[in-house]
Each structure stands twice: as C-alpha cells, then as structure tokens.
PDB file of C-alpha atoms and ligand atoms in Angstrom:
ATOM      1  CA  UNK A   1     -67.414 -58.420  26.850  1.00 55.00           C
ATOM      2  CA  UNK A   2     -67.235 -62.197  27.322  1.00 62.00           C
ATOM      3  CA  UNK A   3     -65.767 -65.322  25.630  1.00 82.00           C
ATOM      4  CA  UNK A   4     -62.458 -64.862  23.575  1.00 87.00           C
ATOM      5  CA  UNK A   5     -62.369 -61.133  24.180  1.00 89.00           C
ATOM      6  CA  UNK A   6     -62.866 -61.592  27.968  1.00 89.00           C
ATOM      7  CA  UNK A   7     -59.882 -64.198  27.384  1.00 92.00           C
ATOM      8  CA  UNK A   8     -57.740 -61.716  25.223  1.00 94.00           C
ATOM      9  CA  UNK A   9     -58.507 -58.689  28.015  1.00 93.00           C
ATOM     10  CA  UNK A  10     -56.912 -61.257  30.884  1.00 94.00           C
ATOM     11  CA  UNK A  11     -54.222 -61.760  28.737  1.00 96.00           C
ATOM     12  CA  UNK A  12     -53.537 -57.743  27.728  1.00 96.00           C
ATOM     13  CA  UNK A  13     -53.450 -56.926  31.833  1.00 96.00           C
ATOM     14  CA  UNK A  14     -50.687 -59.646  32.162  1.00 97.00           C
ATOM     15  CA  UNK A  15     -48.845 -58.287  28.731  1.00 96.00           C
ATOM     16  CA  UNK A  16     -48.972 -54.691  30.222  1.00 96.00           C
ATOM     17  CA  UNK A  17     -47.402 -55.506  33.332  1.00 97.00           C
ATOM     18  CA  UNK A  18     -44.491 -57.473  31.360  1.00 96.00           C
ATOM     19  CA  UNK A  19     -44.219 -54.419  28.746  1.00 96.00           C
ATOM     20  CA  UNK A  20     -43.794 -52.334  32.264  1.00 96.00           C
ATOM     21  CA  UNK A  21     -40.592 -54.533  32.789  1.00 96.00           C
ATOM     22  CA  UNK A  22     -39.120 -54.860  29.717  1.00 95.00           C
ATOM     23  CA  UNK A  23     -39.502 -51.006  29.287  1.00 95.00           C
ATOM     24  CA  UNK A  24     -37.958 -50.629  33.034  1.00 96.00           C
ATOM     25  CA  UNK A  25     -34.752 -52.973  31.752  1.00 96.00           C
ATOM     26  CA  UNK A  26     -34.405 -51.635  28.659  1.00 96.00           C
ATOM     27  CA  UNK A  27     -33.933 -47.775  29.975  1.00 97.00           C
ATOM     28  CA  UNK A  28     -31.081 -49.374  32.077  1.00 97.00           C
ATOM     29  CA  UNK A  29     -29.833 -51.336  29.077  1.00 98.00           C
ATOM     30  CA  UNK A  30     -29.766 -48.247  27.248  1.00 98.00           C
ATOM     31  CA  UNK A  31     -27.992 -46.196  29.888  1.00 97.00           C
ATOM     32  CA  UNK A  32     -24.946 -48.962  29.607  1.00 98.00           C
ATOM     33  CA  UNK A  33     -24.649 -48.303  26.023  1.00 98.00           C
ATOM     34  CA  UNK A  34     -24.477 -44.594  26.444  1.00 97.00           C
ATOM     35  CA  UNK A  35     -22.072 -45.429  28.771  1.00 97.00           C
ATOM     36  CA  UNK A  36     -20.015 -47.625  26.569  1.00 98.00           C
ATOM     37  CA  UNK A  37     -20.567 -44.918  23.668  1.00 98.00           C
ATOM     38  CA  UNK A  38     -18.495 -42.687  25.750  1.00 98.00           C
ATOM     39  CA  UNK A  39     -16.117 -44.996  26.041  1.00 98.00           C
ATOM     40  CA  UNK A  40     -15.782 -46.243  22.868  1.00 98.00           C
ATOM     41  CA  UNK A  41     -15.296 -42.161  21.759  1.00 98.00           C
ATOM     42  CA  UNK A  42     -12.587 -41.497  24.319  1.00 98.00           C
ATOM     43  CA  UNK A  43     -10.952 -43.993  23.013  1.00 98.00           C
ATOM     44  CA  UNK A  44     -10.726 -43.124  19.664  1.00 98.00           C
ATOM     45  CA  UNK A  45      -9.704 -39.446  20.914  1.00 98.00           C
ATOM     46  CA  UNK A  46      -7.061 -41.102  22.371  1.00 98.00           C
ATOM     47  CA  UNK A  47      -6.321 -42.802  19.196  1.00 98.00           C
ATOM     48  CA  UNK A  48      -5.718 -39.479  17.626  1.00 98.00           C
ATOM     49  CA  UNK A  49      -4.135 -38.072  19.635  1.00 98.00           C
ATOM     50  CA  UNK A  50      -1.553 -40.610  19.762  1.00 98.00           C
ATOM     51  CA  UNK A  51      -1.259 -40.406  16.097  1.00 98.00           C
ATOM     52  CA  UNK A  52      -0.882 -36.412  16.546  1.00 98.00           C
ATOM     53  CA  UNK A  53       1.976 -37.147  18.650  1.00 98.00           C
ATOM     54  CA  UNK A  54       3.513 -39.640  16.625  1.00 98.00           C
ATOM     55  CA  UNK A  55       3.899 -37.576  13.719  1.00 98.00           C
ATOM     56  CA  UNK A  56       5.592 -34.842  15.512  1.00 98.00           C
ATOM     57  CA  UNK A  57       7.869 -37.265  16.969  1.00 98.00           C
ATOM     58  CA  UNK A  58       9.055 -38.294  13.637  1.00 98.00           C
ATOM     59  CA  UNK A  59       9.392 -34.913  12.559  1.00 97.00           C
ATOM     60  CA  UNK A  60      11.091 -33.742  15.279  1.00 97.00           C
ATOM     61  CA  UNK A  61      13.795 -36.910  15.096  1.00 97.00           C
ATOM     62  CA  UNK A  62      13.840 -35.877  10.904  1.00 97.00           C
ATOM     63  CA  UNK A  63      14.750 -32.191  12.084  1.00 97.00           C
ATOM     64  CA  UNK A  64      17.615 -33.341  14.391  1.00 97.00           C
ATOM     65  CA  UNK A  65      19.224 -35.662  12.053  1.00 97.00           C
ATOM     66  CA  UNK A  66      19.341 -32.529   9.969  1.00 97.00           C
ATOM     67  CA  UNK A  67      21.016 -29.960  12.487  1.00 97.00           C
ATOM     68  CA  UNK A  68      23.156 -32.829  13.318  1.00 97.00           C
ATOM     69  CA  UNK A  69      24.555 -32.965   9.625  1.00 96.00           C
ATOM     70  CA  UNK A  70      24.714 -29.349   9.420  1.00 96.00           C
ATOM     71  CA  UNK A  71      26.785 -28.802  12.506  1.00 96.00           C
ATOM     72  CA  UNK A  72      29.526 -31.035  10.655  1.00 96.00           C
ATOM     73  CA  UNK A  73      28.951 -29.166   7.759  1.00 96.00           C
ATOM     74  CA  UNK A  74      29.692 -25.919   9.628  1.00 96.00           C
ATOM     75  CA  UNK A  75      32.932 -27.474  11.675  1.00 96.00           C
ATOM     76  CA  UNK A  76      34.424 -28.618   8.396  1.00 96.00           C
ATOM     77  CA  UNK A  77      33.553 -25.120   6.872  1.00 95.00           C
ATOM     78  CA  UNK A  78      34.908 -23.488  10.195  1.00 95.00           C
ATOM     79  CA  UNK A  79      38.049 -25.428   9.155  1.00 95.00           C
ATOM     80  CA  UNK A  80      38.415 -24.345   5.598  1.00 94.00           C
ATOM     81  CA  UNK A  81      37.943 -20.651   6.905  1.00 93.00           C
ATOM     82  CA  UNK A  82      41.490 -21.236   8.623  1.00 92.00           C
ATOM     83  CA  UNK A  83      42.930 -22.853   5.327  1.00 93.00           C
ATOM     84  CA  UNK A  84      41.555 -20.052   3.248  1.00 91.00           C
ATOM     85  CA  UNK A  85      44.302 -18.693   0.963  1.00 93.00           C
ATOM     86  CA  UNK A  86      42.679 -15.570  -0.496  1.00 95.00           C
ATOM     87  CA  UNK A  87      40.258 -12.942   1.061  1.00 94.00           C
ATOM     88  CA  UNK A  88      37.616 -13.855  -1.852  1.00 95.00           C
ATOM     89  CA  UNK A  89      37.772 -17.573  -0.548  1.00 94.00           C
ATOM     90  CA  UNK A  90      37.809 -17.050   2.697  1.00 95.00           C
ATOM     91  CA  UNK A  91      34.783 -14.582   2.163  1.00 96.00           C
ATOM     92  CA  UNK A  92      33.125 -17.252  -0.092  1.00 95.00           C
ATOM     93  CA  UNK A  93      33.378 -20.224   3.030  1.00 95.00           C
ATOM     94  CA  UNK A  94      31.913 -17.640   5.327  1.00 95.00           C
ATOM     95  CA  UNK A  95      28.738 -17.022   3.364  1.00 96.00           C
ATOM     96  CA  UNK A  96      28.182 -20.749   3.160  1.00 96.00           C
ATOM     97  CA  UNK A  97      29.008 -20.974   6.728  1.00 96.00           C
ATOM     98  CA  UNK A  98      26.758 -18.486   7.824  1.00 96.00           C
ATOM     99  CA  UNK A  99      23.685 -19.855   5.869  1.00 96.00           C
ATOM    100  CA  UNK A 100      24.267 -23.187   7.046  1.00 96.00           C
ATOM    101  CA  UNK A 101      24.090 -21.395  10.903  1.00 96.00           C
ATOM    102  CA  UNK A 102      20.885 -19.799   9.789  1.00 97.00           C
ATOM    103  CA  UNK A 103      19.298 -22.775   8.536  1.00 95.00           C
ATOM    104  CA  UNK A 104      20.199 -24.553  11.477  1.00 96.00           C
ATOM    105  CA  UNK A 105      18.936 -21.961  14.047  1.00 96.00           C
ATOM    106  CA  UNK A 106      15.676 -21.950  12.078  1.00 97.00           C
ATOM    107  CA  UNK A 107      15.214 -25.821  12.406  1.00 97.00           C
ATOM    108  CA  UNK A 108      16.389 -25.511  16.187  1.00 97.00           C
ATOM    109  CA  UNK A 109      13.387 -23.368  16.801  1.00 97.00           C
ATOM    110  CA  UNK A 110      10.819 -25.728  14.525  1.00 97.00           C
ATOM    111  CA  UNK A 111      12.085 -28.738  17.112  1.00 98.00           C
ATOM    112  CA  UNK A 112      11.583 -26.362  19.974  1.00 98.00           C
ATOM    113  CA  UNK A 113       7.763 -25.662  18.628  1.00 98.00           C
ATOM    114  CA  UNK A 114       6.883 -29.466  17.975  1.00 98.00           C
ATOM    115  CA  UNK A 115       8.793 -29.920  21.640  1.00 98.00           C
ATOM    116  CA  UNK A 116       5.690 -27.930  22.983  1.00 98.00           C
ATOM    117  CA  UNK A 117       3.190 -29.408  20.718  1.00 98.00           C
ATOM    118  CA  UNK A 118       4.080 -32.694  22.315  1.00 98.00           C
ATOM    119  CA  UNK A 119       3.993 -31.890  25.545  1.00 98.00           C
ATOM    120  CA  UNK A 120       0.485 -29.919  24.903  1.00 98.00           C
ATOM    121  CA  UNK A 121      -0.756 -33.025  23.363  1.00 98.00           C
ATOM    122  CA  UNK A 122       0.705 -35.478  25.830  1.00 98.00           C
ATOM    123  CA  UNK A 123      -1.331 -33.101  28.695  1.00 98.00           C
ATOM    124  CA  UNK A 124      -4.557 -33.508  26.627  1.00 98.00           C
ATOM    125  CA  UNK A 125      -3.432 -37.391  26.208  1.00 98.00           C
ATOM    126  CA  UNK A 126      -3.476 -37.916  30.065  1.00 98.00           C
ATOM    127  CA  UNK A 127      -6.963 -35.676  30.277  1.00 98.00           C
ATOM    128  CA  UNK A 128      -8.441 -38.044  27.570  1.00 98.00           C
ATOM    129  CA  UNK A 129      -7.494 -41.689  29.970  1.00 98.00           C
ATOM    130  CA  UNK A 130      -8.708 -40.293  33.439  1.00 98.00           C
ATOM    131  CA  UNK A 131     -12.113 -39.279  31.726  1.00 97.00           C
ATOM    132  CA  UNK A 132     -11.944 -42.766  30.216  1.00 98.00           C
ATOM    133  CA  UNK A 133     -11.638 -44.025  33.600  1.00 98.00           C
ATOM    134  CA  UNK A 134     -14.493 -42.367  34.728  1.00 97.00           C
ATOM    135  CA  UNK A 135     -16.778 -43.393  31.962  1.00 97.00           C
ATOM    136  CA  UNK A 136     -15.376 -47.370  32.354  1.00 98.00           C
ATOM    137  CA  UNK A 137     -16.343 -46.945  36.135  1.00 98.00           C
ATOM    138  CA  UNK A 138     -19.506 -45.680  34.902  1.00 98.00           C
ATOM    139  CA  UNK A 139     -19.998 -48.458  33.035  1.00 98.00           C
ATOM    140  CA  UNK A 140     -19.855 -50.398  35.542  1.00 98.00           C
ATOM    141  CA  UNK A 141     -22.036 -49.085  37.964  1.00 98.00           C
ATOM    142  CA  UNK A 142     -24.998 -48.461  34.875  1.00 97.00           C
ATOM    143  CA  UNK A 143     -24.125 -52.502  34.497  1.00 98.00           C
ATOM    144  CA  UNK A 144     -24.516 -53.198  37.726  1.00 98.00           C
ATOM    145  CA  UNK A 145     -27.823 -51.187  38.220  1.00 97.00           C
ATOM    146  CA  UNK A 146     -29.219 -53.226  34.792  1.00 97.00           C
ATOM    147  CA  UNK A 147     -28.255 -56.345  36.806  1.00 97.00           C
ATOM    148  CA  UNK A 148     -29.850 -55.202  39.860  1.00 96.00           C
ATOM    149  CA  UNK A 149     -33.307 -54.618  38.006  1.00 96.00           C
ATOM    150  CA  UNK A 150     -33.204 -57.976  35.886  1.00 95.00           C
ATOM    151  CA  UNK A 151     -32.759 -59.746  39.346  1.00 96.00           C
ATOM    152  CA  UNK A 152     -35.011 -57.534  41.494  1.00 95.00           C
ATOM    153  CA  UNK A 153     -37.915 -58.300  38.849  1.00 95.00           C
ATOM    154  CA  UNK A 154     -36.659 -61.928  37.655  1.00 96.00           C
ATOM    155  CA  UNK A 155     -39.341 -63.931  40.011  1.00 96.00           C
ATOM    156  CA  UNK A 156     -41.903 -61.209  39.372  1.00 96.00           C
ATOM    157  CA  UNK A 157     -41.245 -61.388  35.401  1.00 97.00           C
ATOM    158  CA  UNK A 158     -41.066 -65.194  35.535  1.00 97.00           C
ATOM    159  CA  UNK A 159     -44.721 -65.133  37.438  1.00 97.00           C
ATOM    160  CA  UNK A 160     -46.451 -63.091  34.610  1.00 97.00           C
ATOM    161  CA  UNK A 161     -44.744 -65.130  31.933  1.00 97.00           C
ATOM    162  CA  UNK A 162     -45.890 -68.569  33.691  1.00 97.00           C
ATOM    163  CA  UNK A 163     -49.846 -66.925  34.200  1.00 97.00           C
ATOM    164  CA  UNK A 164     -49.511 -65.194  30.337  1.00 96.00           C
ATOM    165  CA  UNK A 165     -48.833 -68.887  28.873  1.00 96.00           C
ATOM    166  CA  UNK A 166     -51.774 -70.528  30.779  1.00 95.00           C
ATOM    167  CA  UNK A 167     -53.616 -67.837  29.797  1.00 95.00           C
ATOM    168  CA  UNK A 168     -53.203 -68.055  26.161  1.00 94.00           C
ATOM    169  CA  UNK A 169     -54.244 -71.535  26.380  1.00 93.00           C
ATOM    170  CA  UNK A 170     -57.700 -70.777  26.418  1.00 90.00           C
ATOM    171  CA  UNK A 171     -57.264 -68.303  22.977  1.00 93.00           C
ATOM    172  CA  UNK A 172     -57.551 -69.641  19.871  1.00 93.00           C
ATOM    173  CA  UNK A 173     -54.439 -69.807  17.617  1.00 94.00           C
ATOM    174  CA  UNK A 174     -56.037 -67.167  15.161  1.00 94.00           C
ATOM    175  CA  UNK A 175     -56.830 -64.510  17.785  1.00 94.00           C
ATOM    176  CA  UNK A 176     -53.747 -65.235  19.672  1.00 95.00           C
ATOM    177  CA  UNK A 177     -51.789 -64.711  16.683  1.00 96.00           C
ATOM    178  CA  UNK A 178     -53.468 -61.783  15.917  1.00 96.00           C
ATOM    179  CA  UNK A 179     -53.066 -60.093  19.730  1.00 96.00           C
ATOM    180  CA  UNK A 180     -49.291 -61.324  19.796  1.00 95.00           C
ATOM    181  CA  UNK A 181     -48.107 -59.212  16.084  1.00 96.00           C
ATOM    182  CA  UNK A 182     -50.540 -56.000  17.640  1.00 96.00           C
ATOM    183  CA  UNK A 183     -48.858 -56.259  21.226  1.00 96.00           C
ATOM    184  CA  UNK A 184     -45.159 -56.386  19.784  1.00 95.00           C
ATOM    185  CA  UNK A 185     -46.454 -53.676  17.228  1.00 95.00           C
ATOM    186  CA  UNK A 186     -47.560 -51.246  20.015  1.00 96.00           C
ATOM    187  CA  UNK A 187     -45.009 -52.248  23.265  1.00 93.00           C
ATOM    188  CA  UNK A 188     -47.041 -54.993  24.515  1.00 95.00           C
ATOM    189  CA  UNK A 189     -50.844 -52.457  23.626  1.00 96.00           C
ATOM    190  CA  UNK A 190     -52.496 -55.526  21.815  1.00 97.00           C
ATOM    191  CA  UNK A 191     -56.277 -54.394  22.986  1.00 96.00           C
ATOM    192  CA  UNK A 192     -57.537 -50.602  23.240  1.00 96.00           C
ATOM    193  CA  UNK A 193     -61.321 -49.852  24.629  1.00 95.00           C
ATOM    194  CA  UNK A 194     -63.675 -48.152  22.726  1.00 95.00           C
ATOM    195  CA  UNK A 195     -65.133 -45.397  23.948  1.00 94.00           C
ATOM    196  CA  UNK A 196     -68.345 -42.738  23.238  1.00 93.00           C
ATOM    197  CA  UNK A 197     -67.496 -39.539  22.219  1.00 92.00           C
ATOM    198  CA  UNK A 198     -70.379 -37.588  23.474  1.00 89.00           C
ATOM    199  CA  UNK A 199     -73.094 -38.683  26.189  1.00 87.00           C
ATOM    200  CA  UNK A 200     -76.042 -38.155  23.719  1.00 90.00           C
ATOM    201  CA  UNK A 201     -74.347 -38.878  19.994  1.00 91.00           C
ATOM    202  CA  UNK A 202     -73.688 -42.579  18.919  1.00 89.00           C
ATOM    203  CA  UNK A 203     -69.839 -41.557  17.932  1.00 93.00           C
ATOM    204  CA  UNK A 204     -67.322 -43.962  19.331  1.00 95.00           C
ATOM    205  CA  UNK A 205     -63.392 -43.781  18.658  1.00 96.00           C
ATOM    206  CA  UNK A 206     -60.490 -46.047  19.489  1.00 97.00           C
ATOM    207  CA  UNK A 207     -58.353 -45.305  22.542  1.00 96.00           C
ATOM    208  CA  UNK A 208     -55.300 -46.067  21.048  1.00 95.00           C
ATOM    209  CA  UNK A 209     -55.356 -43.926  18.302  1.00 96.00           C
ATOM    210  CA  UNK A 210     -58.328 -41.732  18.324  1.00 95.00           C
ATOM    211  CA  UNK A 211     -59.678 -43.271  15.126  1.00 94.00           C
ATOM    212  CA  UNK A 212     -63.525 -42.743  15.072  1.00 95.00           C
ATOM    213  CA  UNK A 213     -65.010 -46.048  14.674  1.00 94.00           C
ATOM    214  CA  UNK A 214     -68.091 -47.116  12.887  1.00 93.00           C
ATOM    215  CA  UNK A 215     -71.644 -47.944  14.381  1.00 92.00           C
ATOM    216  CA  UNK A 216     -71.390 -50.956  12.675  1.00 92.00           C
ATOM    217  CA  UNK A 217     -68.138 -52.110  14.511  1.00 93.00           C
ATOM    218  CA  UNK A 218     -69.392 -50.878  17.792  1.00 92.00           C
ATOM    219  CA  UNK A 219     -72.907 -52.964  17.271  1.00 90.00           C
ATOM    220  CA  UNK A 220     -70.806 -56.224  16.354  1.00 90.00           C
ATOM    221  CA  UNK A 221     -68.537 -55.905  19.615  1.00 89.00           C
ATOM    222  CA  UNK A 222     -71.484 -55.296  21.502  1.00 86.00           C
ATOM    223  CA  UNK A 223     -73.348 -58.297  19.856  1.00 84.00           C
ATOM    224  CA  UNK A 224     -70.862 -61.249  19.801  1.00 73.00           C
ATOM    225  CA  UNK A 225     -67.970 -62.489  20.272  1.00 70.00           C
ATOM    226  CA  UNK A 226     -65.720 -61.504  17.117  1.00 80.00           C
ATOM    227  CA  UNK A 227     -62.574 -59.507  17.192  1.00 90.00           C
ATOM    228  CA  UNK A 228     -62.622 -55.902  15.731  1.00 93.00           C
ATOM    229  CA  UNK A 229     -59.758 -54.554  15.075  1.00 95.00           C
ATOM    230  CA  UNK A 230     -59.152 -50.940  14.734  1.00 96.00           C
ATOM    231  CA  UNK A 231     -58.885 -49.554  11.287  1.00 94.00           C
ATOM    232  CA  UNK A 232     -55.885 -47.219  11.783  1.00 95.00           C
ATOM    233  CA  UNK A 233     -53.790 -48.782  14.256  1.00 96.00           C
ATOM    234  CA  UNK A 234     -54.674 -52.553  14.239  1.00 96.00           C
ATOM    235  CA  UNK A 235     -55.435 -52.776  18.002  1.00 97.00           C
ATOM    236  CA  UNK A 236     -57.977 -55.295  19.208  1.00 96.00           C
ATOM    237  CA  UNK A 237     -61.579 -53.298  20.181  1.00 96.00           C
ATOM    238  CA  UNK A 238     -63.485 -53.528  23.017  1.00 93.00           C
ATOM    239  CA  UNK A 239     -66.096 -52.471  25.659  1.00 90.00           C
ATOM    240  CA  UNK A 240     -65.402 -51.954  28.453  1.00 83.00           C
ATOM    241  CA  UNK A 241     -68.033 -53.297  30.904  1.00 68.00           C
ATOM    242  CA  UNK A 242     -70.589 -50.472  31.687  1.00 58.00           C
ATOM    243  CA  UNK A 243     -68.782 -48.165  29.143  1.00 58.00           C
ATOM    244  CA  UNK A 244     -70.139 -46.906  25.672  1.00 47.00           C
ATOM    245  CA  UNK A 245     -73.799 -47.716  25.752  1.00 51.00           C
TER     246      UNK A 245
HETATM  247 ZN1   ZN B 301     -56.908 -47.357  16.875  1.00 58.80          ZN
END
C-alpha cells in the first residue's frame, strides 16, 4: 500500500475514531428523544382525559338543569293535587306527578354515576402529571448526560477534525470525493481490507461485505496506486501490509 491509498488509510483511522463519537453522541441524543416521546404522549393522555372529563361535566350540569325543572314541575303538580275537584282529577295529577318523581330519581342516579366517573378520571388525571414529571426530570438528566459527552469529547473531536482536514490535503479531489460519499454511506467505513480466503487458493473477498473479489482487482491493488472499489458495497480496497499475498 503506498501513495494515495496510504493517504486515504491515514485518513479512514482518523474518520473511525470521529464515527466512534458521533455514534457515542448520537445514542445520548437518541435517549433525549425517547425521553421527550414520553413526554409528548403523557401529554396528550392528559389531553384526553381532560376532554373525558369535560364532557361529563356538561352532561352532568345538562342533567341538573333538568331535575331542577322537574322539581317545579312536581311542586306545582303537588299543588293542583290539593285543588283537585274530582277523584278522576285528582287521580289524573298524581300519575303525572309520580312519573315526573320517577324520571327525576332516574336522572339523580345518572348524575351520581358521571359524579364517580369524574372523580375516577380526575384520579387517573393526577396519575398522568406526576408520571409527566418524572419523564420531564428525565429529560433533563438524558440532556444533561448528551451535554456532558459533547463537552467531555469536544477538544478530543475538535483534534481529529483539525488532523482529518490536513490530512485530506494530500488526497486528490477525485479520491477524496469518492472516500467522503463511501464513509457517510457506511458510518464513517470509507476503506475495507481485502483479505485471502484460504492459505493455498488465490480467492480474496472484501471485509466489509464479504463480496469475493476478482484476481484481477487484487493484482491492480497490489500493482499501483489506483483505487478499487468494492463491487457490492462501494468501499475503497486494500492490502493490508503483509496480508493477502
Ligand atoms: Zn464490499
């Protein structure tokens, strides 16, 4: 290996070291948005719950208005019953009296079941904001341990981004090109060795992928100094010093 692979090598141990920390941040990163996912869903639990609530209340307010009007209903009727002037009337007032009683008891006991829905749902209400309080505090401390990485590894990163840029100096624009699409193709992977398959058989596959490769490729890597790239998964080929001879 020499020339523009030996370049492109230098460069792939300095692009594996940043792909190690960008990997490391973005499990963190990825952590806080779980975290925030939680939030986001308790909050829309809560959302529909308060809606749940809501639409008993307005029920239960309907229901009252109702009993209300059919209490003066029954005192009026109470007070025709003493006015009645015939036992057919005064039966007559009674039956009406008597339903509206009935109706009203059976609307007393729907306001006494959406009573208890309420308070059920009000319980599961105050459930759903102290687990939101946990996940917001969780939140925070994913935030803060995303923070804590970026800052820990900020000089380090900054290093490797400083030697990868004096690096690629000495690459041509084509191959750099080339190695830059591959590395963001494969998490920072641009280059994969070639290796021999069996001690005693010329058969020789990519590292990355597995791909066998040809004799012919493996002849022009070992001859000069043009880039191969793998046929399946686009890497950049090479031999390692020593290796597949
Ligand atoms: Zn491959």
């Amino acid at each position: 290996m020499g020339g523009i692979l030996e370049a492109l090598h230098q460069l792939q141990v300095i692009e594996t070291q940043l792909a190690a920390i960008r990997r490391q941040r973005e499990a963190k990163q990825k952590r806080v948005d779980m975290r925030k996912r939680q939030v986001q869903a308790a909050e829309d639990r809560r959302e529909t719950n308060r809606r749940a609530v809501q639409e008993r209340q307005v029920r239960q307010d309907a229901y009252s208005l109702d009993v209300a009007t059919r209490e003066e209903a029954v005192s009026k009727q109470r007070e025709a019953l003493g006015k009645a002037k015939t036992n057919k009337a005064y039966a007559e007032i009674l039956t009406v009296m008597n339903t509206t009683k009935a109706d009203n008891s059976k609307l007393e006991s729907e306001i006494l079941k959406l009573m208890e829905e309420i308070q059920t749902l009000e319980a599961e209400g105050a459930a759903i904001d102290a687990e939101k309080v946990e996940f917001v505090a969780a939140v925070e401390v994913s935030e803060g341990q995303l923070k804590e990485v970026e800052e820990k590894r900020r000089a380090e990163r900054e290093e490797l981004e400083a030697s990868r840029a004096k690096c690629a100096e000495q690459i041509p624009p084509t191959a750099l090109s080339i190695f830059t699409r591959v590395a963001q193709h494969h998490d920072g992977e641009a280059m994969a060795p070639v290796i021999k398959l069996h001690p005693k058989r010329h058969e020789y596959a990519c590292t990355g992928c597995n791909l066998q490769i040809t004799l012919e490729v493996v002849s022009t890597l070992k001859k000069n100094n043009e880039l191969q790239l793998c046929s399946s998964c686009g890497r950049v080929l090479y031999i390692e010093n020593g290796a597949a001879g």
